[in-house]
Coordinates of C-alpha atoms and ligand atoms in Angstrom, one line a residue:
X1 CA 7.4 -11.9 25.7
X2 CA 4.3 -10.5 24.2
X3 CA 2.3 -11.5 21.2
X4 CA -0.4 -9.9 19.2
X5 CA -3.9 -10.5 20.6
X6 CA -6.1 -12.4 18.2
X7 CA -9.7 -13.1 17.5
X8 CA -9.2 -16.6 19.0
X9 CA -8.4 -14.9 22.4
X10 CA -11.9 -13.4 22.5
X11 CA -14.5 -15.5 24.2
X12 CA -18.1 -15.9 22.9
X13 CA -19.3 -13.4 25.5
X14 CA -16.9 -10.7 24.2
X15 CA -18.2 -11.2 20.7
X16 CA -21.9 -11.7 21.1
X17 CA -24.0 -8.7 20.2
X18 CA -21.0 -6.6 19.5
X19 CA -20.3 -4.7 16.3
X20 CA -16.8 -4.9 14.8
X21 CA -15.0 -2.9 12.2
X22 CA -13.1 -5.5 10.3
X23 CA -10.3 -4.3 8.0
X24 CA -9.8 -6.8 5.3
X25 CA -7.6 -6.8 2.2
X26 CA -9.9 -7.4 -0.8
X27 CA -7.5 -5.7 -3.2
X28 CA -8.0 -8.6 -5.6
X29 CA -7.4 -8.9 -9.4
X30 CA -10.4 -8.2 -11.6
X31 CA -10.8 -9.5 -15.1
X32 CA -11.6 -7.3 -18.1
X33 CA -15.4 -7.5 -17.3
X34 CA -14.6 -6.2 -13.8
X35 CA -15.3 -9.6 -12.1
X36 CA -13.0 -11.1 -9.4
X37 CA -10.5 -13.3 -11.2
X38 CA -8.7 -14.6 -8.1
X39 CA -10.6 -14.9 -4.8
X40 CA -7.7 -16.1 -2.6
X41 CA -7.8 -13.0 -0.4
X42 CA -11.5 -13.3 0.0
X43 CA -11.5 -17.0 0.9
X44 CA -8.6 -16.4 3.4
X45 CA -11.0 -14.2 5.5
X46 CA -13.9 -16.6 5.6
X47 CA -12.8 -18.3 8.9
X48 CA -12.8 -14.9 10.6
X49 CA -16.2 -14.1 9.2
X50 CA -17.5 -17.4 10.3
X51 CA -16.2 -17.0 13.8
X52 CA -17.9 -13.6 14.1
X53 CA -21.1 -15.1 12.7
X54 CA -21.3 -18.1 15.0
X55 CA -20.6 -16.0 18.1
X56 CA -23.4 -13.5 17.2
X57 CA -21.2 -10.5 16.4
X58 CA -21.9 -8.2 13.5
X59 CA -19.2 -6.6 11.3
X60 CA -18.7 -3.7 8.9
X61 CA -16.0 -4.9 6.5
X62 CA -13.6 -2.2 5.1
X63 CA -11.2 -2.7 2.2
X64 CA -9.5 -0.8 -0.6
X65 CA -9.2 -1.9 -4.2
X66 CA -6.5 -0.4 -6.4
X67 CA -5.3 3.1 -5.9
X68 CA -8.3 5.4 -6.8
X69 CA -6.7 8.6 -5.4
X70 CA -9.3 9.8 -3.0
X71 CA -12.2 10.0 -5.4
X72 CA -15.0 7.9 -6.8
X73 CA -13.9 5.7 -9.6
X74 CA -16.3 3.0 -11.0
X75 CA -13.4 0.8 -12.2
X76 CA -12.3 0.4 -8.5
X77 CA -15.8 -0.3 -7.0
X78 CA -16.0 -3.2 -4.6
X79 CA -19.4 -4.2 -6.1
X80 CA -18.1 -7.3 -7.8
X81 CA -16.2 -8.2 -4.6
X82 CA -19.4 -7.9 -2.6
X83 CA -21.1 -10.3 -5.1
X84 CA -18.2 -12.7 -5.0
X85 CA -18.1 -12.6 -1.1
X86 CA -21.9 -13.2 -1.1
X87 CA -21.5 -16.3 -3.3
X88 CA -18.7 -17.7 -1.1
X89 CA -20.3 -17.0 2.2
X90 CA -23.8 -18.2 1.2
X91 CA -25.8 -15.1 2.0
X92 CA -26.2 -11.6 0.6
X93 CA -23.5 -9.1 1.8
X94 CA -24.7 -5.6 1.1
X95 CA -22.4 -3.0 -0.3
X96 CA -22.6 0.3 1.7
X97 CA -22.0 3.2 -0.6
X98 CA -22.7 6.1 1.7
X99 CA -19.5 7.9 2.9
X100 CA -18.1 7.6 6.4
X101 CA -19.3 10.4 8.6
X102 CA -22.8 10.4 7.0
X103 CA -26.1 9.7 8.8
X104 CA -27.1 7.3 6.1
X105 CA -24.0 5.1 6.7
X106 CA -24.5 5.2 10.4
X107 CA -28.2 4.1 10.0
X108 CA -27.3 1.3 7.6
X109 CA -24.5 0.0 9.9
X110 CA -26.9 0.3 12.9
X111 CA -29.3 -2.1 11.2
X112 CA -26.8 -4.9 10.5
X113 CA -28.2 -7.8 12.5
X114 CA -26.1 -9.9 14.9
X115 CA -24.3 -12.6 12.9
X116 CA -24.4 -10.6 9.7
X117 CA -21.9 -8.4 7.8
X118 CA -21.9 -5.6 5.3
X119 CA -19.0 -4.4 3.1
X120 CA -18.2 -0.7 2.8
X121 CA -17.4 0.7 -0.7
X122 CA -13.7 1.2 -1.5
X123 CA -12.3 3.2 1.4
X124 CA -9.7 4.8 -0.9
X125 CA -12.5 6.8 -2.6
X126 CA -12.0 9.1 0.3
X127 CA -8.7 11.1 0.7
X128 CA -8.8 10.8 4.5
X129 CA -7.9 7.1 4.2
X130 CA -4.4 7.2 2.9
X131 CA -3.7 10.5 4.7
X132 CA -4.8 8.7 7.9
X133 CA -6.8 11.8 8.7
X134 CA -7.9 11.9 12.4
X135 CA -11.5 13.0 11.6
X136 CA -11.9 10.4 9.0
X137 CA -10.5 7.7 11.3
X138 CA -13.0 8.9 14.0
X139 CA -15.9 8.6 11.6
X140 CA -14.8 4.9 11.0
X141 CA -14.2 4.2 14.6
X142 CA -17.6 5.5 15.6
X143 CA -19.2 2.7 13.6
X144 CA -18.1 -0.1 15.9
X145 CA -17.2 -1.2 19.4
X146 CA -14.4 -3.5 18.4
X147 CA -11.7 -3.8 15.7
X148 CA -10.5 -6.8 13.8
X149 CA -7.2 -6.3 11.8
X150 CA -7.5 -8.9 9.1
X151 CA -5.8 -7.0 6.2
X152 CA -2.3 -8.5 6.4
X153 CA -1.6 -7.4 2.8
X154 CA -2.1 -3.8 3.9
X155 CA -0.4 -4.0 7.2
X156 CA 2.7 -2.1 5.9
X157 CA 0.5 1.0 5.3
X158 CA -0.5 3.4 8.1
X159 CA -3.9 4.4 6.8
X160 CA -7.1 5.5 8.6
X161 CA -9.0 2.2 8.3
X162 CA -6.2 -0.1 9.4
X163 CA -4.3 2.1 11.9
X164 CA -6.2 5.3 12.8
X165 CA -9.6 3.8 13.5
X166 CA -8.0 0.8 15.3
X167 CA -6.1 3.1 17.6
X168 CA -9.3 5.0 18.5
X169 CA -11.3 1.9 19.1
X170 CA -8.5 0.5 21.3
X171 CA -8.1 3.7 23.3
X172 CA -11.8 3.5 24.0
X173 CA -11.3 0.1 25.6
X174 CA -12.8 -1.9 22.7
X175 CA -10.9 -5.0 21.6
X176 CA -8.5 -4.4 18.7
X177 CA -7.3 -7.8 17.7
X178 CA -5.7 -9.7 14.8
X179 CA -8.2 -11.7 12.7
X180 CA -7.5 -15.4 12.1
X181 CA -5.7 -14.8 8.7
X182 CA -3.6 -12.0 10.2
X183 CA -2.7 -14.3 13.1
X184 CA -1.7 -17.1 10.7
X185 CA 0.5 -14.8 8.7
X186 CA 2.3 -13.6 11.8
X187 CA 2.7 -17.1 13.0
X188 CA 4.4 -18.3 9.9
X189 CA 6.2 -15.2 8.7
X190 CA 7.3 -13.9 12.1
X191 CA 7.4 -16.7 14.7
X192 CA 8.2 -19.8 12.6
X193 CA 11.0 -18.0 10.8
X194 CA 12.4 -16.4 14.0
X195 CA 13.2 -19.9 15.4
X196 CA 13.5 -22.1 12.3
X197 CA 14.2 -25.8 12.2
X198 CA 17.7 -26.1 10.5
X199 CA 19.0 -26.1 7.9
X200 CA 17.0 -22.9 7.1
X201 CA 17.0 -22.4 3.4
X202 CA 15.8 -19.2 1.8
X203 CA 15.1 -18.9 -2.0
X204 CA 15.0 -15.4 -3.4
X205 CA 14.2 -14.5 -7.0
X206 CA 12.0 -12.2 -9.0
X207 CA 12.6 -9.2 -11.1
X208 CA 14.8 -6.8 -9.0
X209 CA 17.2 -6.7 -6.1
X210 CA 16.4 -3.1 -5.3
X211 CA 13.0 -3.9 -3.8
X212 CA 14.4 -6.6 -1.7
X213 CA 17.7 -5.2 -0.3
X214 CA 16.3 -5.0 3.2
X215 CA 15.1 -8.5 3.0
X216 CA 18.4 -9.9 1.7
X217 CA 20.4 -8.1 4.4
X218 CA 18.1 -9.2 7.1
X219 CA 17.9 -12.8 6.0
X220 CA 21.5 -13.6 5.1
X221 CA 22.8 -13.8 8.7
X222 CA 19.9 -16.0 9.7
X223 CA 19.9 -18.6 7.0
X224 CA 22.1 -21.6 6.3
X225 CA 21.6 -21.3 2.6
X226 CA 20.5 -18.4 0.4
X227 CA 19.6 -19.5 -3.0
X228 CA 19.3 -16.7 -5.6
X229 CA 17.5 -17.1 -8.9
X230 CA 15.4 -15.0 -11.3
X231 CA 16.6 -11.7 -12.8
X232 CA 18.1 -11.0 -9.4
X233 CA 20.8 -13.6 -10.1
X234 CA 21.8 -11.7 -13.2
X235 CA 23.1 -8.8 -11.1
X236 CA 25.2 -11.3 -9.1
X237 CA 26.5 -12.9 -12.3
X238 CA 27.7 -9.5 -13.3
X239 CA 29.4 -9.1 -9.9
X240 CA 31.3 -12.3 -10.7
X241 CA 32.4 -10.7 -14.0
X242 CA 30.2 -12.9 -16.2
X243 CA 28.6 -11.9 -19.5
X244 CA 24.9 -11.4 -19.1
X245 CA 24.1 -10.2 -22.6
X246 CA 20.8 -8.3 -22.9
X247 CA 19.4 -9.8 -19.6
X248 CA 17.4 -7.7 -17.2
X249 CA 19.7 -6.5 -14.4
X250 CA 20.5 -3.6 -12.2
X251 CA 23.8 -2.0 -13.0
X252 CA 23.7 0.2 -9.9
X253 CA 23.4 -2.8 -7.7
X254 CA 26.4 -4.8 -9.0
X255 CA 28.7 -3.4 -6.3
X256 CA 26.2 -4.3 -3.7
X257 CA 25.9 -7.8 -5.1
X258 CA 29.7 -8.2 -4.9
X259 CA 29.7 -7.1 -1.3
X260 CA 26.9 -9.6 -0.5
X261 CA 28.9 -12.4 -2.2
X262 CA 31.9 -11.4 -0.2
X263 CA 30.1 -11.3 3.2
X264 CA 27.8 -14.3 2.4
X265 CA 30.6 -16.6 1.4
X266 CA 29.5 -20.2 1.1
X267 CA 26.0 -19.4 2.2
X268 CA 24.9 -17.8 -1.1
X269 CA 24.2 -20.2 -3.9
X270 CA 23.7 -18.9 -7.5
X271 CA 22.5 -20.8 -10.6
X272 CA 25.2 -22.5 -12.6
X273 CA 23.2 -22.6 -15.8
X274 CA 20.4 -20.7 -17.5
X275 CA 17.7 -20.8 -20.1
X276 CA 18.4 -18.1 -22.7
X277 CA 16.8 -16.6 -25.8
X278 CA 17.2 -13.6 -28.0
X279 CA 13.8 -12.4 -26.8
X280 CA 11.6 -13.0 -23.8
X281 CA 8.3 -14.0 -25.5
X282 CA 5.8 -16.8 -25.5
X283 CA 7.2 -18.3 -28.7
X284 CA 10.9 -17.7 -28.0
X285 CA 13.5 -20.1 -29.3
X286 CA 15.3 -21.1 -26.1
X287 CA 18.6 -22.8 -25.3
X288 CA 20.1 -24.1 -22.1
X289 CA 23.6 -22.9 -21.4
X290 CA 26.2 -22.7 -18.6
X291 CA 26.3 -19.4 -17.0
X292 CA 29.8 -18.9 -18.5
X293 CA 28.4 -19.4 -22.0
X294 CA 25.8 -16.6 -22.2
X295 CA 26.3 -14.6 -25.4
X296 CA 26.1 -10.8 -25.9
X297 CA 22.7 -11.1 -27.6
X298 CA 21.2 -13.5 -25.1
X299 CA 18.6 -12.8 -22.5
X300 CA 18.4 -15.0 -19.4
X301 CA 14.8 -16.0 -18.8
X302 CA 15.1 -18.9 -16.4
X303 CA 17.5 -21.1 -14.4
X304 CA 18.8 -24.1 -16.3
X305 CA 18.3 -27.8 -15.6
X306 CA 21.5 -28.3 -13.6
X307 CA 20.6 -25.4 -11.3
X308 CA 17.1 -26.9 -10.8
X309 CA 18.7 -30.1 -9.6
X310 CA 21.2 -28.4 -7.3
X311 CA 18.5 -26.1 -5.8
X312 CA 16.1 -29.1 -5.4
X313 CA 18.7 -31.0 -3.4
X314 CA 19.1 -28.0 -1.0
X315 CA 15.4 -27.9 -0.6
X316 CA 15.1 -31.6 0.1
X317 CA 17.8 -31.3 2.8
X318 CA 16.1 -28.3 4.5
X319 CA 14.5 -28.1 7.9
X320 CA 12.6 -24.9 7.0
X321 CA 12.2 -23.1 3.7
X322 CA 11.2 -19.6 2.8
X323 CA 10.5 -18.8 -0.9
X324 CA 10.1 -15.3 -2.3
X325 CA 10.5 -14.6 -6.0
X326 CA 10.1 -16.7 -9.1
X327 CA 13.2 -18.3 -10.7
X328 CA 12.3 -17.0 -14.1
X329 CA 9.7 -15.5 -16.3
X330 CA 7.2 -18.2 -15.3
X331 CA 4.3 -16.3 -17.0
X332 CA 5.7 -17.5 -20.3
X333 CA 5.8 -21.2 -21.2
X334 CA 9.4 -21.3 -22.4
X335 CA 10.7 -19.9 -19.1
X336 CA 8.5 -21.5 -16.5
X337 CA 10.1 -24.8 -15.8
X338 CA 12.7 -23.5 -13.2
X339 CA 9.9 -22.0 -11.1
X340 CA 7.4 -24.8 -11.5
X341 CA 10.0 -27.5 -10.8
X342 CA 11.1 -25.7 -7.7
X343 CA 7.4 -25.2 -6.6
X344 CA 6.8 -28.9 -7.0
X345 CA 9.8 -29.9 -4.9
X346 CA 8.8 -27.3 -2.3
X347 CA 5.3 -28.9 -2.1
X348 CA 6.9 -32.4 -1.7
X349 CA 9.0 -31.1 1.2
X350 CA 5.9 -29.5 2.8
X351 CA 4.0 -32.8 2.4
X352 CA 6.9 -34.4 4.3
X353 CA 6.2 -32.0 7.2
X354 CA 8.9 -29.4 6.6
X355 CA 7.6 -25.8 7.0
X356 CA 7.5 -24.2 3.6
X357 CA 6.5 -20.5 3.7
X358 CA 5.8 -18.6 0.4
X359 CA 5.8 -14.8 0.4
X360 CA 5.3 -12.3 -2.5
X361 CA 2.4 -11.8 -4.9
X362 CA 4.1 -13.2 -8.0
X363 CA 5.4 -16.2 -6.0
X364 CA 1.9 -17.0 -4.8
X365 CA 0.7 -16.7 -8.3
X366 CA 3.5 -19.0 -9.5
X367 CA 2.6 -21.6 -6.9
X368 CA -1.0 -21.5 -7.9
X369 CA -0.1 -21.8 -11.6
X370 CA 2.0 -24.8 -10.8
X371 CA -1.0 -26.3 -9.0
X372 CA 0.7 -26.7 -5.7
X373 CA -0.5 -23.8 -3.5
X374 CA -2.7 -26.0 -1.3
X375 CA 0.3 -28.2 -0.4
X376 CA 2.5 -25.4 0.9
X377 CA 2.6 -24.9 4.7
X378 CA 1.7 -21.3 4.2
X379 CA 1.2 -19.0 1.2
X380 CA 1.1 -15.4 2.3
X381 CA -1.6 -13.1 1.1
X382 CA 0.8 -10.2 1.4
X383 CA 3.2 -8.8 -1.2
X384 CA 4.9 -5.7 0.2
X385 CA 3.7 -6.5 3.7
X386 CA 5.3 -10.0 3.7
X387 CA 8.6 -8.5 2.4
X388 CA 8.6 -5.9 5.1
X389 CA 7.8 -8.3 7.9
X390 CA 10.5 -10.8 6.7
X391 CA 13.0 -7.9 6.6
X392 CA 12.3 -7.4 10.3
X393 CA 10.4 -4.1 9.9
X394 CA 7.5 -3.1 12.1
X395 CA 4.1 -3.3 10.4
X396 CA 1.9 -0.3 11.5
X397 CA -1.2 -2.4 11.0
X398 CA 0.1 -5.0 13.4
X399 CA 1.8 -2.7 16.0
X400 CA -1.6 -0.9 16.5
X401 CA -3.3 -4.1 17.7
X402 CA -3.4 -5.2 21.3
X403 CA -0.8 -7.5 22.7
X404 CA -0.9 -10.2 25.4
X405 CA 1.8 -11.8 27.5
X406 CA 2.8 -15.2 26.1
X407 CA 2.7 -16.7 29.6
X408 CA -1.0 -15.9 29.9
X409 CA -1.8 -18.2 27.0
Ligands
LIG501 P1 7.2 -11.5 -5.8 O1 6.0 -10.7 -6.2 O2 6.9 -12.9 -5.6 O3 8.0 -10.8 -4.7 P2 8.8 -10.2 -7.8 O4 7.7 -9.1 -8.0 O5 10.0 -9.7 -7.2 O6 8.2 -11.4 -7.1 O7 9.2 -10.7 -9.3 C1 8.3 -11.4 -10.1 C2 8.7 -11.2 -11.5 O8 10.0 -11.4 -11.8 C3 7.9 -12.1 -12.4 O9 6.9 -11.3 -13.2 C4 8.9 -12.7 -13.4 O10 8.5 -12.7 -14.8 C5 10.1 -11.8 -13.2 N1 11.4 -12.5 -13.5 C6 11.9 -13.5 -12.9 N2 13.0 -13.9 -13.5 C7 13.2 -13.1 -14.5 C8 14.2 -12.9 -15.5 N3 15.3 -13.8 -15.6 N4 14.1 -11.9 -16.4 C9 13.1 -11.1 -16.3 N5 12.1 -11.1 -15.4 C10 12.2 -12.1 -14.5
LIG502 C1 -1.3 -5.1 -1.9 O1 -2.0 -5.7 -2.8 O2 -0.1 -5.2 -1.9 C2 -2.0 -4.4 -0.8 O3 -3.4 -4.5 -0.9 C3 -1.6 -3.0 -0.6 O4 -1.9 -2.2 -1.7 P1 -1.2 -0.9 -2.0 O5 0.2 -1.2 -2.4 O6 -1.9 -0.2 -3.1 O7 -1.1 -0.1 -0.7
LIG503 MG1 5.7 -8.9 -7.4

């Protein structure tokens, strides 16, 4: 059995004096003033940056921000990210604005001192990035002797900075390893869930089934319990022939939900009650009702109190838990209790030593809003990448990295 080679596998001597291209995912939310409003993805890379620093390696950090379509766009500049990173790391991290392939960039990169880093401006300002253009990848690869794949959130993309350049550096014999965050993500989302302590309980929710079909199909045969909440549950309610009123649901997935209920049998657990309102808003007049009592004008915005208790009992009995997708519209006060209650129970279970792995951008935001992120075993920094990995798909940004035989550990 092979595993991905990581930064921890590199000895001091393999790092010292070497320059690395470090692909990070600093695609972070910005506030209306353009300042970083959540730095989780930046903080998550600090151990890797510290390891490079203490070993005397230098690094050029590469990231995207948003989807600027291959041209300069000031609203997607990484300038505020460079400032935030400087604050967090305790020294100035320069932003390199010259384009890959230019003499100016090569000179600036050449002058980064051992133990120091610089951040390149948004790599998606160049069309070669998302096209994974070979020449563009070459221009990036020529900047360094080694590659650190730290952008777990981008690992489901095959772009020049996380795949093309990594492959070239690897072919040249340079190390191409997973950073410490990437390694952690793989440990929890790939290894821990491949051989889970049982009962293995997965909780899925969120807005849509359609984006998570692969995940549901892949996870159902592996879990002892599949709990379904959020708007996703509405489509299953319809498959049971229940009234769902004006709730968000996917008509074209009702047949699929029926099939899953058929094949999943006892494994699938749906909410038995809901929080409904005539409108989903911050000042909605809400009412708890059994799932059989939803009226034609109702919108389901959350799971109800009995479902919270039933789901909590399952979690407290679990040996391993995976959570992806909020139980309701947790962004609005009247509909957040289902998600927050569950998040607190999950955190209690993690405190008790049970692995609790959280994937998905909105689920991570919900755990943070509930104030329990730090207590979870692992909160993934990936959205689409975590779903792909959990669904059993290959991630190009991982596949391109070196592997080592497990026995040699
Ligand atoms: P994640 O990013 O964790 O994978 P999703 O993107 O699938 O999660 O879904 C998150 C969204 O689902 C949230 O914005 C939440 O408001 C919404 N949602 C959850 N339950 C409902 C519901 N009953 N009706 C409408 N939207 C819902
Ligand atoms: C993310 O935030 O999901 C990643 O940074 C990937 O971004 P993308 O969906 O624009 O490729
Ligand atoms: Mg989402």
